[in-house]
PDB file of N, CA and C in Angstrom:
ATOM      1  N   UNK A   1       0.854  -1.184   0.000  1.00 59.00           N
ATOM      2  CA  UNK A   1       0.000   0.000   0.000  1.00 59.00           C
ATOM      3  C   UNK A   1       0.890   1.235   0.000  1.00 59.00           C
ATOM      4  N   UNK A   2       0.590   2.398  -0.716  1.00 79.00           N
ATOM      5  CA  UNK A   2       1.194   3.373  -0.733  1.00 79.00           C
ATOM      6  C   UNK A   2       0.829   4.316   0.223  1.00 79.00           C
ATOM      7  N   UNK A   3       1.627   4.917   0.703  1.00 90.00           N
ATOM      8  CA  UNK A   3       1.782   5.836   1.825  1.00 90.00           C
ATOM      9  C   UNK A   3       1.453   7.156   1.621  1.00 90.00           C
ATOM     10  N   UNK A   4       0.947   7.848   2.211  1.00 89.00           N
ATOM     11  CA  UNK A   4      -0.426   8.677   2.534  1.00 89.00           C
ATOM     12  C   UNK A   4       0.390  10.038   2.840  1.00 89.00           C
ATOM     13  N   UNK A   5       0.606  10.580   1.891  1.00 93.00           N
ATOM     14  CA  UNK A   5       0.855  12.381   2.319  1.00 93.00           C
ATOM     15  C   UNK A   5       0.171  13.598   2.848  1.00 93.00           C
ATOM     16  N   UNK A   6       0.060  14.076   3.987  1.00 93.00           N
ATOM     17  CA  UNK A   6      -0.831  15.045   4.640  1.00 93.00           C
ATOM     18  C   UNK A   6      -0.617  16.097   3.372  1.00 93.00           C
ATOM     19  N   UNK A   7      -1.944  17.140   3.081  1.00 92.00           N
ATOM     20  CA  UNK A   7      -1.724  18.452   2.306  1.00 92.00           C
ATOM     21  C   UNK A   7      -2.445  19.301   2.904  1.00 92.00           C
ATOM     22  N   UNK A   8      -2.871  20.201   3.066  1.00 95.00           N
ATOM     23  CA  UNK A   8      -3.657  21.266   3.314  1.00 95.00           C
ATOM     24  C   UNK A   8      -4.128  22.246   2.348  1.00 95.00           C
ATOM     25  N   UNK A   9      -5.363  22.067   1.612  1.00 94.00           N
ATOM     26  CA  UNK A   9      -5.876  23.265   0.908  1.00 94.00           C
ATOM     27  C   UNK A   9      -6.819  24.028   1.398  1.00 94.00           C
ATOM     28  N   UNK A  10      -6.997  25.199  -0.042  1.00 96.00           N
ATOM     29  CA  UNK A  10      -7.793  25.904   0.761  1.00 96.00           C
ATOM     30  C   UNK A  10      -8.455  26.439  -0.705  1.00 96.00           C
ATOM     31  N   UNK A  11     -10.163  26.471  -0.531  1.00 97.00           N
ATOM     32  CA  UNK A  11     -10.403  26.420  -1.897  1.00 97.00           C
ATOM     33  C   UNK A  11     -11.926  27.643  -1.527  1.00 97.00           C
ATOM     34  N   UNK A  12     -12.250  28.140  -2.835  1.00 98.00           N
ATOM     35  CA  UNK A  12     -13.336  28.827  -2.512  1.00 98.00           C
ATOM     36  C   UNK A  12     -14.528  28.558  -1.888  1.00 98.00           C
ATOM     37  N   UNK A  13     -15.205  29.210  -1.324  1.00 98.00           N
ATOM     38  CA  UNK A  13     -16.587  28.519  -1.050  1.00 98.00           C
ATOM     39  C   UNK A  13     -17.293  27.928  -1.886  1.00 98.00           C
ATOM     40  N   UNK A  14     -17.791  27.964  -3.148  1.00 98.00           N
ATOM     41  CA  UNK A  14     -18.459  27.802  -3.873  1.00 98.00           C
ATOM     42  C   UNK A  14     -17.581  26.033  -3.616  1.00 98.00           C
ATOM     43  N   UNK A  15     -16.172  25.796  -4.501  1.00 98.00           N
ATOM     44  CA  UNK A  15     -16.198  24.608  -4.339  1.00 98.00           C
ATOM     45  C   UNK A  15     -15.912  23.918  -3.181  1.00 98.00           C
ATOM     46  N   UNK A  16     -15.564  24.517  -1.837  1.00 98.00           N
ATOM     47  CA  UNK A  16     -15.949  23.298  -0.804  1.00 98.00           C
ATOM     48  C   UNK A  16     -17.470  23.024  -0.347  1.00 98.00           C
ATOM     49  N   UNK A  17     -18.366  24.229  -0.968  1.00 98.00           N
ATOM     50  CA  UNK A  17     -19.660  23.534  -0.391  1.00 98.00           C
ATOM     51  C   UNK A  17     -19.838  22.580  -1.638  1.00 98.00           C
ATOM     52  N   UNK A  18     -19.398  22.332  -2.810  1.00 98.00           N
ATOM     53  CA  UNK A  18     -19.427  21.419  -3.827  1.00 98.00           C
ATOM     54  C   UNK A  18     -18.899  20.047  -3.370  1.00 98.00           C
ATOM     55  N   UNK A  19     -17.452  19.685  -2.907  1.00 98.00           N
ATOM     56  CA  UNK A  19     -17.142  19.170  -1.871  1.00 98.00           C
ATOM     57  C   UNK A  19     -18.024  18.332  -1.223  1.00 98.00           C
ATOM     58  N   UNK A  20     -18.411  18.777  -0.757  1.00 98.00           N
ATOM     59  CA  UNK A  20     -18.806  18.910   0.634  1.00 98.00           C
ATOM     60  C   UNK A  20     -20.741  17.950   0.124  1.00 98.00           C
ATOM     61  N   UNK A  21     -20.953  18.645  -0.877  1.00 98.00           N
ATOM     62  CA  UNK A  21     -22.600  18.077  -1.295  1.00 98.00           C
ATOM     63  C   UNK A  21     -22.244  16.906  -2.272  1.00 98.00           C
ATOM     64  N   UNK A  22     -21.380  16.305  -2.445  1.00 98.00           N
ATOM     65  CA  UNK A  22     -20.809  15.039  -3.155  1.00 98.00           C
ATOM     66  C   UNK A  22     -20.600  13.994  -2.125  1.00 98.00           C
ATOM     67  N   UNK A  23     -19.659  14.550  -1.271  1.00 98.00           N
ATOM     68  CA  UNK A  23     -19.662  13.712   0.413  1.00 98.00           C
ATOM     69  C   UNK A  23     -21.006  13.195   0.934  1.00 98.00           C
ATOM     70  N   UNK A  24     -21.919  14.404   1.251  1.00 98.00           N
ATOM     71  CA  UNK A  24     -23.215  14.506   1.725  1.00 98.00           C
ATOM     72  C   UNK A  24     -23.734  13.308   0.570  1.00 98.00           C
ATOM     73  N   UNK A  25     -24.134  13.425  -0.492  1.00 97.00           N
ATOM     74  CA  UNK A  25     -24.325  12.579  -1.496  1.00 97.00           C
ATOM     75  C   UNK A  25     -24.438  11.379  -1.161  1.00 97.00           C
ATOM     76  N   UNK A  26     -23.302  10.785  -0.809  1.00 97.00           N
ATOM     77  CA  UNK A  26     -23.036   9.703  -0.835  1.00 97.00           C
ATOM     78  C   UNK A  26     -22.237   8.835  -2.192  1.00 97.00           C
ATOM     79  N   UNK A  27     -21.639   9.914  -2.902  1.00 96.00           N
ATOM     80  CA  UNK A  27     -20.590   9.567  -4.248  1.00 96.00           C
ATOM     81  C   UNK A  27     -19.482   9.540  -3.687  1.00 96.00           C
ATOM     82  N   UNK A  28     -18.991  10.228  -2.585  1.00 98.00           N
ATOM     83  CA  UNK A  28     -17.379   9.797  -2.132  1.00 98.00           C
ATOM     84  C   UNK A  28     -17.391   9.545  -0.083  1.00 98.00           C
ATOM     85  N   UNK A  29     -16.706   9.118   0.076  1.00 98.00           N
ATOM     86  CA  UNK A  29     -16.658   8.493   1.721  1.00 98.00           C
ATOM     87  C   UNK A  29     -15.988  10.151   2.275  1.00 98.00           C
ATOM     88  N   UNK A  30     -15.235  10.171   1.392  1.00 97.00           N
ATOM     89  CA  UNK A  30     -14.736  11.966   2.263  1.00 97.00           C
ATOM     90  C   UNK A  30     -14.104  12.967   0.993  1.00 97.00           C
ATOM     91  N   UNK A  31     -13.846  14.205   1.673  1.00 97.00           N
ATOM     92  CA  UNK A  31     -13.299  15.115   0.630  1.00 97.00           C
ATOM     93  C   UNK A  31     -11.863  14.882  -0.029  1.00 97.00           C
ATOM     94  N   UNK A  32     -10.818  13.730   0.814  1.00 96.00           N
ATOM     95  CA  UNK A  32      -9.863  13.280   0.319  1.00 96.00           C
ATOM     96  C   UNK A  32     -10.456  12.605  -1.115  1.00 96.00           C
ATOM     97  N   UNK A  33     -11.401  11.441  -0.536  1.00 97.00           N
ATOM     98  CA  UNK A  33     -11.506  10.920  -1.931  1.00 97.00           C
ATOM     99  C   UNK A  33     -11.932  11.868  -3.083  1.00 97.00           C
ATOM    100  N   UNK A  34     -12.593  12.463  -2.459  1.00 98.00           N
ATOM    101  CA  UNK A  34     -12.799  13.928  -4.091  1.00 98.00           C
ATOM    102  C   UNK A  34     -11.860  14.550  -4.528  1.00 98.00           C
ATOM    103  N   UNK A  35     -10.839  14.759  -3.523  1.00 97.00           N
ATOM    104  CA  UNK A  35      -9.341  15.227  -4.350  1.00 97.00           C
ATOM    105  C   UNK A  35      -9.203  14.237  -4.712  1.00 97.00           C
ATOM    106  N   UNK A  36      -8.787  13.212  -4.548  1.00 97.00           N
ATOM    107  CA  UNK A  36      -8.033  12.052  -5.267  1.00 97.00           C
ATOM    108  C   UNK A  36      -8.716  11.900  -7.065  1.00 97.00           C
ATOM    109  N   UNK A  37      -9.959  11.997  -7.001  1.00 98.00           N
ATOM    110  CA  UNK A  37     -10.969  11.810  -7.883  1.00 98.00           C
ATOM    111  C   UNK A  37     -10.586  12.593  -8.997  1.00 98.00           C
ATOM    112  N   UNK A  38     -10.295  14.066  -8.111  1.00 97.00           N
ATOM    113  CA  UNK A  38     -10.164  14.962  -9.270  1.00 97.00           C
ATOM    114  C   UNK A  38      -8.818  14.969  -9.607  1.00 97.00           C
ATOM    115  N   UNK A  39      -7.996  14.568  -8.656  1.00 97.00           N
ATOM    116  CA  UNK A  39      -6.448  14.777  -9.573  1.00 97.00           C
ATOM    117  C   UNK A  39      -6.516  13.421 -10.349  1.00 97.00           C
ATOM    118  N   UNK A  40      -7.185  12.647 -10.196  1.00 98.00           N
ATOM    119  CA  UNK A  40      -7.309  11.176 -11.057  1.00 98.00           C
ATOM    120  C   UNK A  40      -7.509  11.945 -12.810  1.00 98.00           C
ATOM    121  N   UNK A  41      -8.743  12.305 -12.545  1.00 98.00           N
ATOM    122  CA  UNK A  41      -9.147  13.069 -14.079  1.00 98.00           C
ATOM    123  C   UNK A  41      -8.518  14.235 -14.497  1.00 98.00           C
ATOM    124  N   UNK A  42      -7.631  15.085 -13.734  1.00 98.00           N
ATOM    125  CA  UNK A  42      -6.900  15.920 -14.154  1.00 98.00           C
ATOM    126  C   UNK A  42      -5.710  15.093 -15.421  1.00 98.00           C
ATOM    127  N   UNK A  43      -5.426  14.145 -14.485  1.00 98.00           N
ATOM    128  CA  UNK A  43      -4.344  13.093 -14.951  1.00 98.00           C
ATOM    129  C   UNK A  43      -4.460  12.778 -16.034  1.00 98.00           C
ATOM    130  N   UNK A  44      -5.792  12.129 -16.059  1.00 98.00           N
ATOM    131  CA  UNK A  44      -6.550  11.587 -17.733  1.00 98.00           C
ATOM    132  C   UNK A  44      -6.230  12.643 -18.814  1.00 98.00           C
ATOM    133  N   UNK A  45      -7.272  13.926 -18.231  1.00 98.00           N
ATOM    134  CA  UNK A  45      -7.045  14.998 -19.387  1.00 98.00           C
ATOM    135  C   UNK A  45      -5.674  15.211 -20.022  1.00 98.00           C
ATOM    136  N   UNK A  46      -4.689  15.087 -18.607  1.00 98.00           N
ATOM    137  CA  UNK A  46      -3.453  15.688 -19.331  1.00 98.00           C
ATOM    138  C   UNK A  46      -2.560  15.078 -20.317  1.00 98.00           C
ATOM    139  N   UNK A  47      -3.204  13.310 -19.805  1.00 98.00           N
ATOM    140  CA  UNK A  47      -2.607  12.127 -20.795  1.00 98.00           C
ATOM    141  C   UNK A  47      -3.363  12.451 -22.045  1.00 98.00           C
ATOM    142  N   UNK A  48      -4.647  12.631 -22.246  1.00 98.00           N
ATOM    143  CA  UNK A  48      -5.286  13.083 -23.456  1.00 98.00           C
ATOM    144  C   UNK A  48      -4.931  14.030 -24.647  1.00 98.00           C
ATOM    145  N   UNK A  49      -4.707  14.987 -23.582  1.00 98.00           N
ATOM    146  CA  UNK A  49      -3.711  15.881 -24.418  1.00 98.00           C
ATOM    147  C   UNK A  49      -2.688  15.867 -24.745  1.00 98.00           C
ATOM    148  N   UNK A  50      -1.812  14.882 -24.533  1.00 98.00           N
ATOM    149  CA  UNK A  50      -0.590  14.915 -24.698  1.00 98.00           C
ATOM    150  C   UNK A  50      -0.327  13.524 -26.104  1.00 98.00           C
ATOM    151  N   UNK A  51      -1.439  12.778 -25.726  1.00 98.00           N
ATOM    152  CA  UNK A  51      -1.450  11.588 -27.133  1.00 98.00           C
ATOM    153  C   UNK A  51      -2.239  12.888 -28.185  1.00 98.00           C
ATOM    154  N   UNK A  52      -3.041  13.270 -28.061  1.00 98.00           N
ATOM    155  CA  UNK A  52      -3.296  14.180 -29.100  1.00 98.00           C
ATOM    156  C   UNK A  52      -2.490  14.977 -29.824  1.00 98.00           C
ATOM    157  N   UNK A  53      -1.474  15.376 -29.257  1.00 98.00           N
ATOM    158  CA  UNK A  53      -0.572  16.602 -29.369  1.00 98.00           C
ATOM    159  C   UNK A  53       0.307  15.778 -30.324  1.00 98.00           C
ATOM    160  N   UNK A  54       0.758  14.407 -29.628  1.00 98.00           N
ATOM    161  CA  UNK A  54       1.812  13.201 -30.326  1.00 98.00           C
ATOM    162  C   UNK A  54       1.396  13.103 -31.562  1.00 98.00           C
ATOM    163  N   UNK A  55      -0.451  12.644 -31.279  1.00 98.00           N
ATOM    164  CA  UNK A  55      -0.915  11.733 -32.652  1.00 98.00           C
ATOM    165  C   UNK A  55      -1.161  12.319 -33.091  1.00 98.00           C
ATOM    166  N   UNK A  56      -1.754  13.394 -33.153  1.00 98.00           N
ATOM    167  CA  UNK A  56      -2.536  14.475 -34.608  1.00 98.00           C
ATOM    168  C   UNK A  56      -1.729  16.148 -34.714  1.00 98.00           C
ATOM    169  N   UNK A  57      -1.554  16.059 -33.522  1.00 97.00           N
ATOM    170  CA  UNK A  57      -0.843  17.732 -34.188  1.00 97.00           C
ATOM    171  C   UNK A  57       0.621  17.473 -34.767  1.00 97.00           C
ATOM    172  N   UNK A  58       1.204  16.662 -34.058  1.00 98.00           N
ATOM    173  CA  UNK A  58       3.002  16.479 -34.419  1.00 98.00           C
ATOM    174  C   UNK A  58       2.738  16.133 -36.218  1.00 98.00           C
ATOM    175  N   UNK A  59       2.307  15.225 -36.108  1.00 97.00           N
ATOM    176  CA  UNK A  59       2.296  14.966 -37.232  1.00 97.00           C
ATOM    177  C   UNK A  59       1.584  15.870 -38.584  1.00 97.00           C
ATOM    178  N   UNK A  60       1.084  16.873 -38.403  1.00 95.00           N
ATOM    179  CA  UNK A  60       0.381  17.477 -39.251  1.00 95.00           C
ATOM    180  C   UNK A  60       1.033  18.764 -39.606  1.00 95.00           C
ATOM    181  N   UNK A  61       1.808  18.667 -38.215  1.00 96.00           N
ATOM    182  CA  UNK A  61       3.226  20.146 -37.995  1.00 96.00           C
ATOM    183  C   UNK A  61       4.095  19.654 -38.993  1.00 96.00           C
ATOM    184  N   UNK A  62       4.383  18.101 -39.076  1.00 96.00           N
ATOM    185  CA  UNK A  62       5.697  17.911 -39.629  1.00 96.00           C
ATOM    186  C   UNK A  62       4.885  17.908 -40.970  1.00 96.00           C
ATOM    187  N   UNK A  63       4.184  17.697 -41.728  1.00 96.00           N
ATOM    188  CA  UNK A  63       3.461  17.425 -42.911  1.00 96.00           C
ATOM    189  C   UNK A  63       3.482  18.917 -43.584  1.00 96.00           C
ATOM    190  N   UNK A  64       3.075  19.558 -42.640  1.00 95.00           N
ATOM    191  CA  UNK A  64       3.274  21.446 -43.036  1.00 95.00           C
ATOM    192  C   UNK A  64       4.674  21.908 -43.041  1.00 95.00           C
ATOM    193  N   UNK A  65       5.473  21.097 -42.410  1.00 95.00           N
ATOM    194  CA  UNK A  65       7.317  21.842 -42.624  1.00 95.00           C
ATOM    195  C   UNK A  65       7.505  21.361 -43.642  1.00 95.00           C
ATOM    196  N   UNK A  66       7.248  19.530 -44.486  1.00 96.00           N
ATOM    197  CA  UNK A  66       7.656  18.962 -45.434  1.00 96.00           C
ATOM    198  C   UNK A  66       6.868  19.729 -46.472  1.00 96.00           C
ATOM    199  N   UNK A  67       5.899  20.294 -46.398  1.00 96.00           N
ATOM    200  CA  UNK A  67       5.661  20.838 -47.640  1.00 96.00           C
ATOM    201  C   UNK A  67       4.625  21.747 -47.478  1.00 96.00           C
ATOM    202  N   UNK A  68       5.047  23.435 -47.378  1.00 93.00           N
ATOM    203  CA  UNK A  68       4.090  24.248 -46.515  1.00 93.00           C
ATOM    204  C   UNK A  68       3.671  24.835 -47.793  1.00 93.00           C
ATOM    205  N   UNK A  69       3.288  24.229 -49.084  1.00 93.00           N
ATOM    206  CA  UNK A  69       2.341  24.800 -50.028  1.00 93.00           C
ATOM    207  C   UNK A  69       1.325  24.054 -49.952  1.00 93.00           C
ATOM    208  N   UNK A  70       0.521  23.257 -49.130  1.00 91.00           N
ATOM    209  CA  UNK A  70      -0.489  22.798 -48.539  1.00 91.00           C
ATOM    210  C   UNK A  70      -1.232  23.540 -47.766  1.00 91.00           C
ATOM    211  N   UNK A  71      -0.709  24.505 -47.220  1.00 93.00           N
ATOM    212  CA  UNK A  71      -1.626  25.342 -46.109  1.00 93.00           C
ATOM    213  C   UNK A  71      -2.399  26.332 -46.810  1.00 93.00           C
ATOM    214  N   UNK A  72      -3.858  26.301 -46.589  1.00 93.00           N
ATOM    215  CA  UNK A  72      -4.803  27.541 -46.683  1.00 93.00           C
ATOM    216  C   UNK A  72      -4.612  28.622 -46.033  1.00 93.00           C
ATOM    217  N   UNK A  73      -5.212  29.771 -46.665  1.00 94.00           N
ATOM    218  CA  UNK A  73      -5.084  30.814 -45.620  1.00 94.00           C
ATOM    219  C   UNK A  73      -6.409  31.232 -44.757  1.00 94.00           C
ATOM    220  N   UNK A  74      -5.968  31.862 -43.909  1.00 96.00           N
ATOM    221  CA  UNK A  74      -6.967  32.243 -42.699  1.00 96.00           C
ATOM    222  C   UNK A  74      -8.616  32.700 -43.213  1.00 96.00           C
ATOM    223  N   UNK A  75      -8.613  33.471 -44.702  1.00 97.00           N
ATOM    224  CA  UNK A  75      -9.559  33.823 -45.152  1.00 97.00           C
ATOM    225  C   UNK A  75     -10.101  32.598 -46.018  1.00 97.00           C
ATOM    226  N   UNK A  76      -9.385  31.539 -46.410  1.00 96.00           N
ATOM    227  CA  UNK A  76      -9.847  30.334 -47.340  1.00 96.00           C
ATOM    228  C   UNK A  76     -10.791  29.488 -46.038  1.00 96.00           C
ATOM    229  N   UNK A  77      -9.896  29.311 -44.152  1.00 97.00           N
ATOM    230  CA  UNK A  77     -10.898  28.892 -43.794  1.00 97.00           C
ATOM    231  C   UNK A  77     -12.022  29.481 -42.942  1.00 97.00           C
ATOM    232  N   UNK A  78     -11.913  31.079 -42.783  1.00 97.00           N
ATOM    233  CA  UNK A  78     -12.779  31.323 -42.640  1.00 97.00           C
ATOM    234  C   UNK A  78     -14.333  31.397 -43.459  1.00 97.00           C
ATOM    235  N   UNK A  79     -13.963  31.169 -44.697  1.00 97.00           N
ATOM    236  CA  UNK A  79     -14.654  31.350 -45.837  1.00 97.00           C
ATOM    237  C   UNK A  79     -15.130  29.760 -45.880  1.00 97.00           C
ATOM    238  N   UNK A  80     -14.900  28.603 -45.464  1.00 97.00           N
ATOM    239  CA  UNK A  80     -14.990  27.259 -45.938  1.00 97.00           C
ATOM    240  C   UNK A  80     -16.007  27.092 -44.206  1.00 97.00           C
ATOM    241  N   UNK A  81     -15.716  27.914 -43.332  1.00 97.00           N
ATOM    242  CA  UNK A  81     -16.505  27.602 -42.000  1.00 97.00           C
ATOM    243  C   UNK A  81     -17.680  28.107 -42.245  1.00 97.00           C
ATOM    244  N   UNK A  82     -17.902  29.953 -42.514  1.00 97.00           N
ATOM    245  CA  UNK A  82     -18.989  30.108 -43.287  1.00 97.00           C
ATOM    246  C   UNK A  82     -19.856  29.503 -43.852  1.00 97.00           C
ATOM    247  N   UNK A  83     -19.648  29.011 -45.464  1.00 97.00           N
ATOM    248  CA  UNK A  83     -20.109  27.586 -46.525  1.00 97.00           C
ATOM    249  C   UNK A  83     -20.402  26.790 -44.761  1.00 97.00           C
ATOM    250  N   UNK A  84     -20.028  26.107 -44.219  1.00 97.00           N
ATOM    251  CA  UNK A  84     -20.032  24.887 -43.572  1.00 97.00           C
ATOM    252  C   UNK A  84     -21.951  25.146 -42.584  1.00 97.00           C
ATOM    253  N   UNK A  85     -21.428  26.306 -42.107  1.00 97.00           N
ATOM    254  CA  UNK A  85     -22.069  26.669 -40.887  1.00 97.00           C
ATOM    255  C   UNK A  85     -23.540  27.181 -41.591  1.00 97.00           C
ATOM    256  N   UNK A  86     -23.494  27.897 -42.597  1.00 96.00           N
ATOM    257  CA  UNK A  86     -24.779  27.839 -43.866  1.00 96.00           C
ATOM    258  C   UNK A  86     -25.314  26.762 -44.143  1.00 96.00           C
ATOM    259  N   UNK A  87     -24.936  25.976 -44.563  1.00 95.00           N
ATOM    260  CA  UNK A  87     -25.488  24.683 -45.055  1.00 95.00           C
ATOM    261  C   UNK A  87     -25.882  23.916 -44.143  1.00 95.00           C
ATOM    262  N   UNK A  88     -25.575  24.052 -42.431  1.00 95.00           N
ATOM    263  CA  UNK A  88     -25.947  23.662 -41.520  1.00 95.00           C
ATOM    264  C   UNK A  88     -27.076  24.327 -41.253  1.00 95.00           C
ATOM    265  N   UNK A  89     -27.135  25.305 -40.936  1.00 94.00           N
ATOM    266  CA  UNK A  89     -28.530  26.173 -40.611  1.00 94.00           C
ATOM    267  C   UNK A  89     -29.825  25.978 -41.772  1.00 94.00           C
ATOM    268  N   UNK A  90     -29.160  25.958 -43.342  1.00 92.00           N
ATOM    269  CA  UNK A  90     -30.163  25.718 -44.165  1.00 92.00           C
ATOM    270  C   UNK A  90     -30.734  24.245 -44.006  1.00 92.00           C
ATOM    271  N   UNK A  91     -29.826  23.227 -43.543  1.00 91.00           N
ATOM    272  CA  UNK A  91     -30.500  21.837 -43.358  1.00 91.00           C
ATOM    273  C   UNK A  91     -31.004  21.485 -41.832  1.00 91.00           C
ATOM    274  N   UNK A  92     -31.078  22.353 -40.980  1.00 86.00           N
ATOM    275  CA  UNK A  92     -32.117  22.854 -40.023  1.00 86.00           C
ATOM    276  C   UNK A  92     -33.076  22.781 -40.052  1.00 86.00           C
ATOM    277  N   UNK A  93     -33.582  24.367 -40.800  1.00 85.00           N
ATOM    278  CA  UNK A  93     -34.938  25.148 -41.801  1.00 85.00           C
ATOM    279  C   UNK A  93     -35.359  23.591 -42.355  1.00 85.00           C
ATOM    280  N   UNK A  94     -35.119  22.821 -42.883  1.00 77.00           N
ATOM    281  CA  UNK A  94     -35.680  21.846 -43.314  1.00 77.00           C
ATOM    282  C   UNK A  94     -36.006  20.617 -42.481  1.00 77.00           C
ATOM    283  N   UNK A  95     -35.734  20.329 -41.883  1.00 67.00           N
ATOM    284  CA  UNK A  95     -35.963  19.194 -41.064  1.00 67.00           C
ATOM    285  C   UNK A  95     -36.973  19.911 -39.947  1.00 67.00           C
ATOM    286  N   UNK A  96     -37.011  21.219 -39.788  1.00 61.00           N
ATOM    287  CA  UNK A  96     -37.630  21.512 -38.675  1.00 61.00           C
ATOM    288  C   UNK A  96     -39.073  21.334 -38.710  1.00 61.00           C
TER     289      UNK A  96
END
C-alpha cells in the first residue's frame, strides 16, 4: 500500500460547499476521496492531451514543414466555415 501524504488546501466557497454536497451525497466516503478523484481526471485529461498533441498535431506540424504549399489561408478557412455553418442552418430550416 502506498503511503499517505498530509496536504492542506484551501479552496473557494463555492467549491468546498461542492465538496462537501458530493460527500453529503453519498458519491465519495470523504473530501480526500474527491481530491483524489479529481487529480485522477486531471491526470486523464493531461494524458489526453498529450497523445493528441503526439498523434494528430506532431504529425500534421511535420506534414506542413515537409511541404508548406499545402496550407490555406486564414480567409480560405474562414470562408470554408462560413459555406459549412450555412449549409448547416439551411438543413435545419428543413428538417424543422
Amino acid at each position: 500500500m502506498s503511503t499517505v501524504e498530509k496536504r492542506t488546501v484551501s479552496l473557494p466557497a463555492d467549491q468546498a460547499r461542492y465538496m462537501d454536497e458530493l460527500v453529503a451525497g453519498g458519491g465519495y466516503a470523504s473530501a480526500s476521496e474527491v481530491v483524489r478523484a479529481g487529480l485522477r481526471a486531471l491526470r486523464e485529461r493531461d494524458a489526453a492531451v498529450e497523445r493528441w498533441l503526439h498523434d494528430e498535431v506532431a504529425p500534421v506540424y511535420d506534414a506542413m514543414q515537409a511541404d508548406p504549399g499545402r496550407a490555406i489561408s486564414a480567409d480560405q478557412v474562414g470562408a470554408a466555415l462560413q459555406a459549412h455553418h450555412a449549409a448547416r442552418l439551411k438543413a435545419g430550416r428543413r428538417g424543422a
